[in-house]
Coordinates of C-alpha atoms and ligand atoms in Angstrom, one line a residue:
X1 CA -7.7 20.5 -21.7
X2 CA -8.0 19.5 -18.3
X3 CA -4.8 17.5 -17.9
X4 CA -1.4 17.4 -19.4
X5 CA -2.2 13.5 -20.4
X6 CA -5.2 14.8 -22.3
X7 CA -3.5 17.6 -24.0
X8 CA -0.6 15.2 -25.0
X9 CA -3.1 12.5 -26.3
X10 CA -4.9 15.1 -28.4
X11 CA -1.7 16.3 -29.8
X12 CA -0.5 13.0 -30.7
X13 CA -3.8 12.2 -32.5
X14 CA -3.4 15.4 -34.6
X15 CA 0.2 14.7 -35.6
X16 CA -0.7 11.2 -36.5
X17 CA -3.4 12.3 -38.8
X18 CA -1.1 14.9 -40.2
X19 CA 1.5 11.9 -41.1
X20 CA -1.1 9.7 -42.6
X21 CA -2.2 12.6 -44.9
X22 CA 1.3 13.2 -45.9
X23 CA 1.9 9.5 -46.5
X24 CA -1.1 9.2 -48.6
X25 CA 0.3 12.1 -50.9
X26 CA 3.4 10.2 -50.9
X27 CA 1.7 7.1 -52.4
X28 CA 0.0 9.4 -54.9
X29 CA 3.5 10.6 -55.9
X30 CA 4.8 7.0 -56.3
X31 CA 1.9 6.4 -58.5
X32 CA 2.6 9.3 -60.6
X33 CA 6.2 8.3 -61.3
X34 CA 5.6 4.7 -61.5
X35 CA 2.4 3.6 -63.0
X36 CA 0.3 6.6 -63.8
X37 CA -0.5 7.2 -67.5
X38 CA 0.7 10.6 -68.7
X39 CA -2.5 12.1 -69.4
X40 CA -3.2 11.8 -65.5
X41 CA -1.0 14.8 -64.5
X42 CA -3.6 17.5 -64.4
X43 CA -5.9 15.5 -62.0
X44 CA -3.0 14.3 -59.9
X45 CA -1.8 17.7 -59.5
X46 CA -5.1 19.0 -58.1
X47 CA -5.3 15.9 -55.9
X48 CA -2.0 16.2 -54.1
X49 CA -2.6 19.9 -53.9
X50 CA -5.8 19.3 -51.9
X51 CA -4.3 16.7 -49.8
X52 CA -1.5 19.0 -49.0
X53 CA -4.0 21.8 -48.1
X54 CA -5.9 19.6 -45.6
X55 CA -2.5 18.3 -44.0
X56 CA -1.6 22.0 -43.7
X57 CA -4.9 22.7 -41.9
X58 CA -4.2 19.9 -39.6
X59 CA -0.7 20.9 -38.5
X60 CA -1.2 24.7 -38.4
X61 CA -4.4 24.5 -36.6
X62 CA -5.3 26.6 -33.6
X63 CA -6.0 23.5 -31.7
X64 CA -2.4 22.4 -32.1
X65 CA -1.1 25.9 -31.1
X66 CA -3.3 25.5 -27.9
X67 CA -2.0 22.1 -27.2
X68 CA 1.5 23.2 -27.6
X69 CA 0.8 26.0 -25.2
X70 CA -0.7 23.9 -22.6
X71 CA 2.2 21.6 -22.8
X72 CA 5.0 24.1 -22.9
X73 CA 6.1 23.8 -19.3
X74 CA 4.5 20.3 -18.6
X75 CA 6.3 17.4 -17.1
X76 CA 7.0 15.1 -19.9
X77 CA 8.9 12.0 -20.6
X78 CA 11.8 11.9 -23.1
X79 CA 9.8 10.4 -25.9
X80 CA 6.9 12.8 -25.1
X81 CA 9.3 15.6 -25.2
X82 CA 10.5 14.7 -28.6
X83 CA 7.0 14.4 -30.1
X84 CA 6.1 18.0 -28.7
X85 CA 9.5 19.2 -30.0
X86 CA 8.9 17.9 -33.5
X87 CA 5.2 18.9 -33.8
X88 CA 6.2 22.3 -32.5
X89 CA 8.8 22.7 -35.3
X90 CA 6.5 21.6 -37.9
X91 CA 3.6 23.5 -36.6
X92 CA 5.3 26.8 -36.6
X93 CA 6.7 26.4 -40.1
X94 CA 3.3 25.6 -41.5
X95 CA 1.3 28.2 -39.3
X96 CA 3.4 30.9 -40.8
X97 CA 2.9 29.9 -44.6
X98 CA -0.5 30.9 -46.1
X99 CA -2.7 28.0 -47.4
X100 CA -2.9 29.4 -50.8
X101 CA 0.9 29.3 -51.3
X102 CA 1.3 25.7 -50.0
X103 CA -1.4 24.8 -52.5
X104 CA 0.3 26.6 -55.4
X105 CA 3.9 25.1 -54.4
X106 CA 2.3 21.7 -54.5
X107 CA 0.5 22.2 -57.9
X108 CA 3.4 24.0 -59.5
X109 CA 5.7 21.2 -58.3
X110 CA 3.5 18.4 -59.5
X111 CA 3.1 20.1 -63.0
X112 CA 6.7 20.8 -63.2
X113 CA 7.7 17.1 -63.0
X114 CA 5.9 16.6 -66.4
X115 CA 7.4 19.6 -67.9
X116 CA 10.8 18.4 -66.6
X117 CA 10.4 15.1 -68.1
X118 CA 9.6 16.6 -71.6
X119 CA 12.2 19.3 -71.3
X120 CA 14.9 16.7 -70.4
X121 CA 13.8 14.3 -73.3
X122 CA 13.8 17.1 -75.7
X123 CA 17.0 18.7 -74.4
X124 CA 15.1 22.0 -74.0
X125 CA 16.3 24.0 -70.9
X126 CA 14.3 27.1 -72.1
X127 CA 11.1 25.3 -72.0
X128 CA 11.7 24.6 -68.3
X129 CA 13.3 27.7 -67.4
X130 CA 10.2 29.9 -66.6
X131 CA 8.9 27.1 -64.4
X132 CA 12.1 26.8 -62.5
X133 CA 12.0 30.5 -62.0
X134 CA 8.5 30.2 -60.8
X135 CA 9.5 27.5 -58.2
X136 CA 12.3 29.6 -56.9
X137 CA 9.9 32.6 -56.4
X138 CA 7.5 30.5 -54.5
X139 CA 10.0 28.9 -52.2
X140 CA 11.7 32.2 -51.6
X141 CA 8.2 33.6 -50.7
X142 CA 7.6 30.5 -48.2
X143 CA 10.9 31.0 -46.7
X144 CA 10.2 34.7 -46.0
X145 CA 6.9 33.7 -44.4
X146 CA 8.7 31.2 -42.2
X147 CA 11.2 33.8 -41.1
X148 CA 11.6 37.3 -42.7
X149 CA 14.6 38.1 -40.9
X150 CA 16.9 35.3 -42.1
X151 CA 18.6 34.3 -45.3
X152 CA 16.0 32.1 -47.3
X153 CA 18.5 29.6 -48.3
X154 CA 19.2 28.9 -44.7
X155 CA 15.6 28.8 -43.9
X156 CA 15.1 26.1 -46.8
X157 CA 18.0 24.2 -45.4
X158 CA 16.7 24.1 -42.0
X159 CA 13.3 22.9 -43.1
X160 CA 15.0 19.9 -44.2
X161 CA 17.5 19.2 -41.2
X162 CA 17.3 21.9 -38.4
X163 CA 19.7 19.8 -36.1
X164 CA 22.9 19.6 -38.2
X165 CA 24.2 23.5 -38.3
X166 CA 24.8 24.6 -42.0
X167 CA 28.1 25.8 -40.7
X168 CA 29.2 22.1 -39.8
X169 CA 28.0 21.0 -43.1
X170 CA 30.0 23.7 -44.9
X171 CA 33.1 22.8 -43.0
X172 CA 32.8 19.1 -44.0
X173 CA 32.4 20.2 -47.7
X174 CA 35.6 22.5 -47.3
X175 CA 37.4 19.5 -46.0
X176 CA 36.3 17.2 -48.7
X177 CA 37.2 19.9 -51.3
X178 CA 40.8 20.3 -49.8
X179 CA 41.4 16.5 -49.9
X180 CA 39.4 15.1 -52.6
X181 CA 40.3 17.2 -55.4
X182 CA 44.2 16.3 -55.1
X183 CA 43.3 12.7 -54.3
X184 CA 41.2 12.6 -57.5
X185 CA 44.0 14.0 -59.6
X186 CA 46.5 11.4 -58.1
X187 CA 44.3 8.5 -58.8
X188 CA 43.7 9.7 -62.4
X189 CA 47.5 9.8 -63.0
X190 CA 47.7 6.3 -61.6
X191 CA 44.8 5.2 -63.6
X192 CA 46.6 3.9 -66.8
X193 CA 49.0 1.8 -64.9
X194 CA 46.5 0.5 -62.5
X195 CA 44.3 -0.4 -65.5
X196 CA 41.2 -1.5 -63.6
X197 CA 38.9 -3.9 -65.1
X198 CA 35.4 -3.0 -66.6
X199 CA 32.3 -4.8 -67.8
X200 CA 32.7 -6.2 -71.3
X201 CA 30.6 -4.4 -74.1
X202 CA 27.3 -5.8 -74.3
X203 CA 23.5 -5.3 -73.9
X204 CA 21.3 -6.7 -71.3
X205 CA 17.6 -6.4 -71.3
X206 CA 15.5 -5.0 -68.7
X207 CA 13.8 -8.1 -67.6
X208 CA 17.2 -9.9 -67.1
X209 CA 18.7 -7.0 -65.2
X210 CA 15.5 -6.6 -63.0
X211 CA 15.8 -10.4 -62.1
X212 CA 19.1 -9.9 -61.0
X213 CA 18.4 -6.4 -59.2
X214 CA 15.6 -8.2 -57.3
X215 CA 17.9 -11.2 -56.2
X216 CA 20.4 -8.8 -54.8
X217 CA 18.0 -7.0 -52.6
X218 CA 16.4 -10.3 -51.5
X219 CA 19.8 -11.3 -50.5
X220 CA 20.5 -8.2 -48.4
X221 CA 17.2 -8.7 -46.6
X222 CA 14.6 -6.6 -48.5
X223 CA 11.1 -7.9 -47.2
X224 CA 8.9 -8.1 -50.3
X225 CA 6.0 -8.7 -48.0
X226 CA 6.4 -5.0 -47.1
X227 CA 8.0 -3.8 -50.3
X228 CA 8.2 -3.9 -54.1
X229 CA 10.8 -3.1 -56.9
X230 CA 9.7 -1.1 -60.0
X231 CA 11.5 1.2 -62.5
X232 CA 11.0 4.9 -62.9
X233 CA 13.2 7.7 -64.5
X234 CA 14.9 8.7 -61.4
X235 CA 15.3 5.9 -58.8
X236 CA 13.6 6.7 -55.6
X237 CA 12.1 5.2 -52.2
X238 CA 8.7 5.8 -50.9
X239 CA 6.8 4.6 -48.0
X240 CA 6.8 3.8 -44.2
X241 CA 7.4 0.8 -41.9
X242 CA 4.7 -1.2 -43.1
X243 CA 5.1 -0.5 -46.9
X244 CA 8.3 0.8 -48.4
X245 CA 8.8 0.7 -52.2
X246 CA 11.7 1.1 -54.0
X247 CA 12.4 1.9 -57.7
X248 CA 15.6 1.8 -60.0
X249 CA 16.4 2.4 -63.6
X250 CA 18.0 0.3 -66.3
X251 CA 20.6 1.2 -68.8
X252 CA 21.0 -1.8 -71.4
X253 CA 24.9 -1.4 -71.4
X254 CA 25.6 -1.1 -67.9
X255 CA 24.0 -3.4 -65.3
X256 CA 26.3 -2.5 -62.6
X257 CA 24.4 1.0 -62.8
X258 CA 21.0 -0.4 -62.2
X259 CA 22.5 -2.9 -59.3
X260 CA 24.2 0.0 -57.5
X261 CA 21.2 2.2 -57.6
X262 CA 18.9 -0.7 -56.4
X263 CA 21.1 -1.4 -53.6
X264 CA 21.1 2.3 -52.7
X265 CA 17.4 2.6 -52.6
X266 CA 17.2 -0.6 -50.7
X267 CA 19.4 1.2 -47.9
X268 CA 16.7 4.0 -47.8
X269 CA 14.0 1.3 -47.4
X270 CA 16.0 -0.6 -44.7
X271 CA 15.8 2.6 -42.7
X272 CA 12.1 3.1 -43.2
X273 CA 11.3 -0.5 -42.6
X274 CA 13.4 -0.6 -39.5
X275 CA 11.3 2.3 -37.8
X276 CA 9.2 1.2 -34.8
X277 CA 5.8 0.0 -36.2
X278 CA 4.0 1.0 -33.0
X279 CA 5.2 4.7 -33.5
X280 CA 3.8 4.8 -37.0
X281 CA 2.5 8.5 -37.7
X282 CA 4.2 9.9 -34.6
X283 CA 7.7 11.6 -34.7
X284 CA 9.2 8.5 -32.9
X285 CA 8.3 6.5 -36.0
X286 CA 9.6 8.9 -38.8
X287 CA 13.2 9.0 -40.1
X288 CA 15.6 12.0 -40.2
X289 CA 16.4 13.5 -43.5
X290 CA 20.2 13.7 -43.2
X291 CA 20.5 10.3 -41.9
X292 CA 18.5 8.8 -44.5
X293 CA 21.3 9.1 -47.0
X294 CA 23.7 7.5 -44.7
X295 CA 21.7 4.3 -44.8
X296 CA 21.5 4.2 -48.5
X297 CA 25.3 4.9 -48.9
X298 CA 26.1 2.4 -46.3
X299 CA 24.4 -0.4 -48.1
X300 CA 25.6 0.7 -51.6
X301 CA 29.2 1.6 -50.7
X302 CA 30.3 -0.3 -47.6
X303 CA 28.6 -3.4 -48.6
X304 CA 27.7 -3.4 -52.3
X305 CA 31.1 -2.0 -53.4
X306 CA 33.3 -4.2 -51.2
X307 CA 35.5 -7.0 -52.4
X308 CA 33.7 -9.3 -49.9
X309 CA 30.3 -8.7 -51.5
X310 CA 31.8 -9.5 -54.9
X311 CA 33.3 -12.7 -53.6
X312 CA 29.7 -13.4 -52.5
X313 CA 27.8 -12.2 -55.6
X314 CA 30.1 -12.8 -58.6
X315 CA 28.4 -16.2 -59.3
X316 CA 24.9 -14.8 -59.2
X317 CA 26.0 -12.0 -61.4
X318 CA 27.7 -14.1 -64.0
X319 CA 24.8 -16.6 -64.1
X320 CA 22.2 -14.0 -64.9
X321 CA 24.2 -11.9 -67.4
X322 CA 26.3 -14.5 -69.0
X323 CA 29.5 -13.0 -68.0
X324 CA 32.6 -14.9 -66.7
X325 CA 34.1 -12.1 -64.4
X326 CA 36.1 -12.9 -61.4
X327 CA 35.2 -11.3 -57.9
X328 CA 38.3 -9.2 -58.2
X329 CA 37.3 -7.9 -61.8
X330 CA 33.7 -7.2 -60.5
X331 CA 35.2 -5.4 -57.6
X332 CA 37.3 -3.3 -59.7
X333 CA 34.4 -2.6 -62.3
X334 CA 32.4 -1.5 -59.3
X335 CA 34.9 0.9 -58.3
X336 CA 36.6 2.4 -61.2
X337 CA 36.6 6.1 -61.2
X338 CA 34.9 7.7 -64.1
X339 CA 35.4 11.4 -63.8
X340 CA 34.3 11.8 -67.6
X341 CA 30.9 11.0 -66.3
X342 CA 28.3 13.9 -66.4
X343 CA 25.5 12.4 -64.4
X344 CA 25.6 12.5 -60.5
X345 CA 23.5 9.5 -60.0
X346 CA 25.9 7.4 -62.2
X347 CA 29.1 8.9 -60.6
X348 CA 31.7 7.0 -58.8
X349 CA 32.0 7.3 -55.0
X350 CA 34.6 10.1 -55.2
X351 CA 33.8 12.2 -58.1
X352 CA 30.2 12.3 -56.8
X353 CA 30.8 14.7 -54.2
X354 CA 32.0 17.4 -56.7
X355 CA 28.7 17.0 -58.4
X356 CA 27.0 17.7 -55.0
X357 CA 29.3 20.7 -54.2
X358 CA 28.5 22.2 -57.8
X359 CA 24.7 21.9 -57.3
X360 CA 24.9 23.3 -54.0
X361 CA 27.0 26.3 -55.1
X362 CA 24.5 26.8 -58.0
X363 CA 21.4 26.5 -55.8
X364 CA 22.6 29.0 -53.4
X365 CA 23.3 31.7 -55.8
X366 CA 20.1 31.0 -57.6
X367 CA 18.0 31.1 -54.6
X368 CA 19.7 34.4 -53.5
X369 CA 18.8 35.9 -57.0
X370 CA 22.5 36.5 -57.6
X371 CA 22.3 34.0 -60.6
X372 CA 19.5 34.3 -63.1
X373 CA 17.6 31.2 -64.3
X374 CA 19.0 31.6 -67.8
X375 CA 22.7 31.4 -66.7
X376 CA 22.2 28.2 -64.9
X377 CA 23.2 26.1 -68.0
X378 CA 26.4 27.9 -68.6
X379 CA 27.4 28.1 -65.1
X380 CA 26.8 24.4 -64.6
X381 CA 29.0 23.5 -67.7
X382 CA 31.8 25.8 -66.4
X383 CA 31.8 24.3 -62.9
X384 CA 31.9 20.8 -64.4
X385 CA 34.8 21.8 -66.6
X386 CA 36.4 23.4 -63.3
X387 CA 36.0 20.5 -61.0
X388 CA 36.0 17.4 -63.2
X389 CA 37.5 18.5 -66.5
X390 CA 34.5 17.7 -68.6
X391 CA 31.9 19.9 -70.2
X392 CA 28.3 18.5 -71.0
X393 CA 27.3 18.7 -74.7
X394 CA 23.7 18.9 -73.8
X395 CA 21.6 20.5 -70.9
X396 CA 20.0 17.0 -70.5
X397 CA 23.3 15.7 -69.3
X398 CA 23.9 19.1 -67.5
X399 CA 21.4 21.1 -65.3
X400 CA 18.2 19.1 -66.4
X401 CA 19.6 15.9 -65.2
X402 CA 17.6 15.6 -62.0
X403 CA 14.0 16.1 -61.1
X404 CA 14.9 17.6 -57.6
X405 CA 14.4 21.2 -58.2
X406 CA 10.8 20.8 -59.1
X407 CA 10.5 20.0 -55.2
X408 CA 12.5 22.9 -54.0
X409 CA 16.1 23.8 -52.8
X410 CA 18.8 23.2 -50.2
X411 CA 18.4 19.4 -49.8
X412 CA 21.5 18.6 -51.8
X413 CA 24.1 18.8 -49.1
X414 CA 22.5 15.6 -47.6
X415 CA 23.8 13.6 -50.5
X416 CA 27.3 14.2 -49.4
X417 CA 26.6 14.3 -45.6
X418 CA 25.0 10.8 -46.0
X419 CA 28.3 9.3 -47.3
X420 CA 30.4 11.1 -44.8
X421 CA 28.1 9.6 -42.2
X422 CA 28.0 6.2 -43.6
X423 CA 31.7 5.9 -43.2
X424 CA 31.5 7.1 -39.7
X425 CA 28.8 4.6 -38.9
X426 CA 30.5 1.8 -40.8
X427 CA 33.8 2.4 -38.5
X428 CA 31.5 2.4 -35.2
X429 CA 29.9 -0.8 -36.4
X430 CA 33.0 -2.7 -37.2
X431 CA 34.4 -1.4 -33.7
X432 CA 31.2 -2.7 -32.0
X433 CA 30.2 -5.9 -33.8
X434 CA 31.6 -8.9 -32.1
X435 CA 32.4 -10.4 -35.5
X436 CA 34.4 -9.8 -38.8
X437 CA 32.1 -7.6 -40.9
X438 CA 33.9 -8.6 -44.2
X439 CA 33.4 -12.2 -43.4
X440 CA 29.7 -11.6 -42.6
X441 CA 29.4 -10.1 -46.0
X442 CA 31.2 -12.7 -47.8
X443 CA 28.8 -15.4 -46.1
X444 CA 25.9 -13.4 -47.0
X445 CA 25.0 -12.8 -43.3
X446 CA 23.4 -9.4 -43.6
X447 CA 21.1 -9.4 -40.6
X448 CA 23.8 -8.4 -38.0
X449 CA 24.5 -5.3 -40.1
X450 CA 21.1 -4.3 -40.5
X451 CA 20.2 -5.1 -36.8
X452 CA 23.2 -2.9 -35.6
X453 CA 21.7 0.0 -37.8
X454 CA 18.1 -0.7 -36.4
X455 CA 19.3 -0.7 -32.8
X456 CA 21.4 2.4 -33.0
X457 CA 19.7 4.4 -35.7
X458 CA 16.3 3.3 -37.2
X459 CA 14.6 2.3 -33.9
X460 CA 14.9 5.8 -32.4
X461 CA 12.8 7.7 -35.4
X462 CA 13.3 11.3 -34.3
X463 CA 13.6 10.6 -30.6
X464 CA 16.8 12.5 -30.7
X465 CA 17.7 15.4 -33.0
X466 CA 20.0 14.3 -35.7
X467 CA 23.2 15.6 -34.3
X468 CA 22.6 13.9 -30.9
X469 CA 21.7 10.7 -32.7
X470 CA 24.9 10.7 -34.6
X471 CA 26.8 11.0 -31.1
X472 CA 24.9 8.3 -29.5
X473 CA 25.5 6.0 -32.5
X474 CA 29.2 6.6 -33.1
X475 CA 30.5 8.2 -29.9
X476 CA 31.4 11.6 -31.7
X477 CA 29.9 14.3 -33.7
X478 CA 29.7 14.4 -37.4
X479 CA 33.2 14.3 -38.9
X480 CA 34.7 14.0 -42.4
X481 CA 37.7 12.0 -41.0
X482 CA 36.4 8.5 -41.4
X483 CA 35.1 9.1 -45.0
X484 CA 38.5 10.5 -45.9
X485 CA 40.4 7.8 -44.5
X486 CA 38.2 5.2 -46.0
X487 CA 38.4 6.5 -49.5
X488 CA 42.1 7.3 -49.5
X489 CA 42.7 3.6 -48.1
X490 CA 40.3 1.9 -50.6
X491 CA 41.2 3.8 -53.8
X492 CA 44.9 4.1 -52.7
X493 CA 44.9 0.2 -52.8
X494 CA 43.0 -0.1 -55.9
X495 CA 45.1 2.3 -57.9
X496 CA 48.3 1.2 -56.1
X497 CA 49.4 4.7 -54.9
Ligands
ZN501 ZN1 19.4 8.3 -51.7

C-alpha cells in the first residue's frame, strides 16, 4: 500500500467484514435458540460452521498480516491505534489456528447444544459426557495452536479478556471467598429472626409474566424499535447497536425470577445499544467481554433490586399478578437469600458468587486434565455441599444446568467480575451525578443513569483496554472493595446484623 491512510482504510474494511460475518452468525444462533424447529440442527450446525470458516479466512488472511506490518510503526491517532491493536490481537489468534479446527469447534459446539438440551431434560450426564470431553480436547488443541508455551487455560482466559490479568481476577476471588463465606453464615444465622417476606404461593402463566417483563424493560428504557423480548431455555442477549434482542425464561411459581433475568438481559442490551453507531463493525463499536456483565449486574442489582425501584414498580407488579404486596415486602422478596438454591442463574446476589467460584475451579481442573469428565458430577456436588451446604439430587440441577461449556471454557470469571465492577461503577456514578440516584429511580427517571453509563463506558467501545476503561470511568483499577461494602451494608440492614 502506498500510504498509511490507504493501509489503514484497507485494514478497517477487512475488520468490518469480519464483524459483519460474526454478527450474522450470532443471529443464526439467536434463531436456533428462540425460533428454529428442533429438526433444523444439522443444517444450522453446517451453516454456522461455514460462516465461521469464512470469517476466519478474512481475519487470518495474508492481506491483514501485510497491513498490520505496514502499520506497525505508523503515526496513528488514538482511535486508529486502538483499531490496529484489537485487529492484531484477533488476527494473531486466528492465524495460528487451522481452519479445519475452527470449523470442527463450531460444528461440535452447535451439535452439543442440542445434546445438552436433551441430556438436561433427561438428567443424563453420561449421554453428554463424550461430547463434553470432545469439546475440551478441541479447545485445548486450539489453545496450543495459539501459544504452545503457556497453560491452555490461561490462553483460553486471555481470549476472552486479555486486558484484565488473571492474577488480578484471582485476587478479587480470594477476597470474596474470605469475606463472603463468613458473611453468608452470619446472615443465615439471622434469617429466622429477620423473617424476610417472600412471594405468596401461586402460579402465573407465561403470557401474564411476559407482559410484566416487557413493561419493566420499557420503563427502564429498552428501545423496542431496536430490540425484542422472547423466551428461551437460557436467557441471553444477542445483537449490536442497531438490533439487540433479549430473552428470558418463565417459571410459573416465581415471577420475580423471570423479571430479574429480564432486567439483567436488558442491562446487556443497554451496553450494545449504547455503542457508537458510526463505529459499527470496528473495534471502537464493539463491547468488552468483562465489562458486559457489569452492565447487566448494574441494572439487575443496583437498580432492579433497590428499595427505590420497588417503591416505583410495586403497583405495576400487583396489578398484573393480582398480588397485594407492599414495596417493602417486594424489596425483601427480591433480596432474600436462598442458599438452598442449586441453580446459578436463580441464585441470590451473594451465594451466586460461590456458584461461579465452584465452576471456575472445576473448569480449570477439567481443562488441565487433572479432573476426568466422568468425575465432574460428583466433584460438582461435593463442592456445592462444601460452599453452600446443599447437594443436588440430579445432574440436571448440578453440572448440566448451564449451556456454557458447549461454547468453551474460562469465561465464567466474568460473571463475578461483572458484579464487582457494577458496584464500583455504581459508586462512581453516585459520586458523579448531580442528583440523588435513589430519587431518580423512585421517579422512574432512568435516562440519567443510562446516559452516565453510555458516556463513561458504552461510547468508548474498545477504544481503551478494559483495565484502562475501568480506571477512566471510576478513577481506580478494579477492586472488590465497593462490592463488599455494598453487600455488607445492604444485607446487614435487611437481616438486622
Ligand atoms: Zn449476563
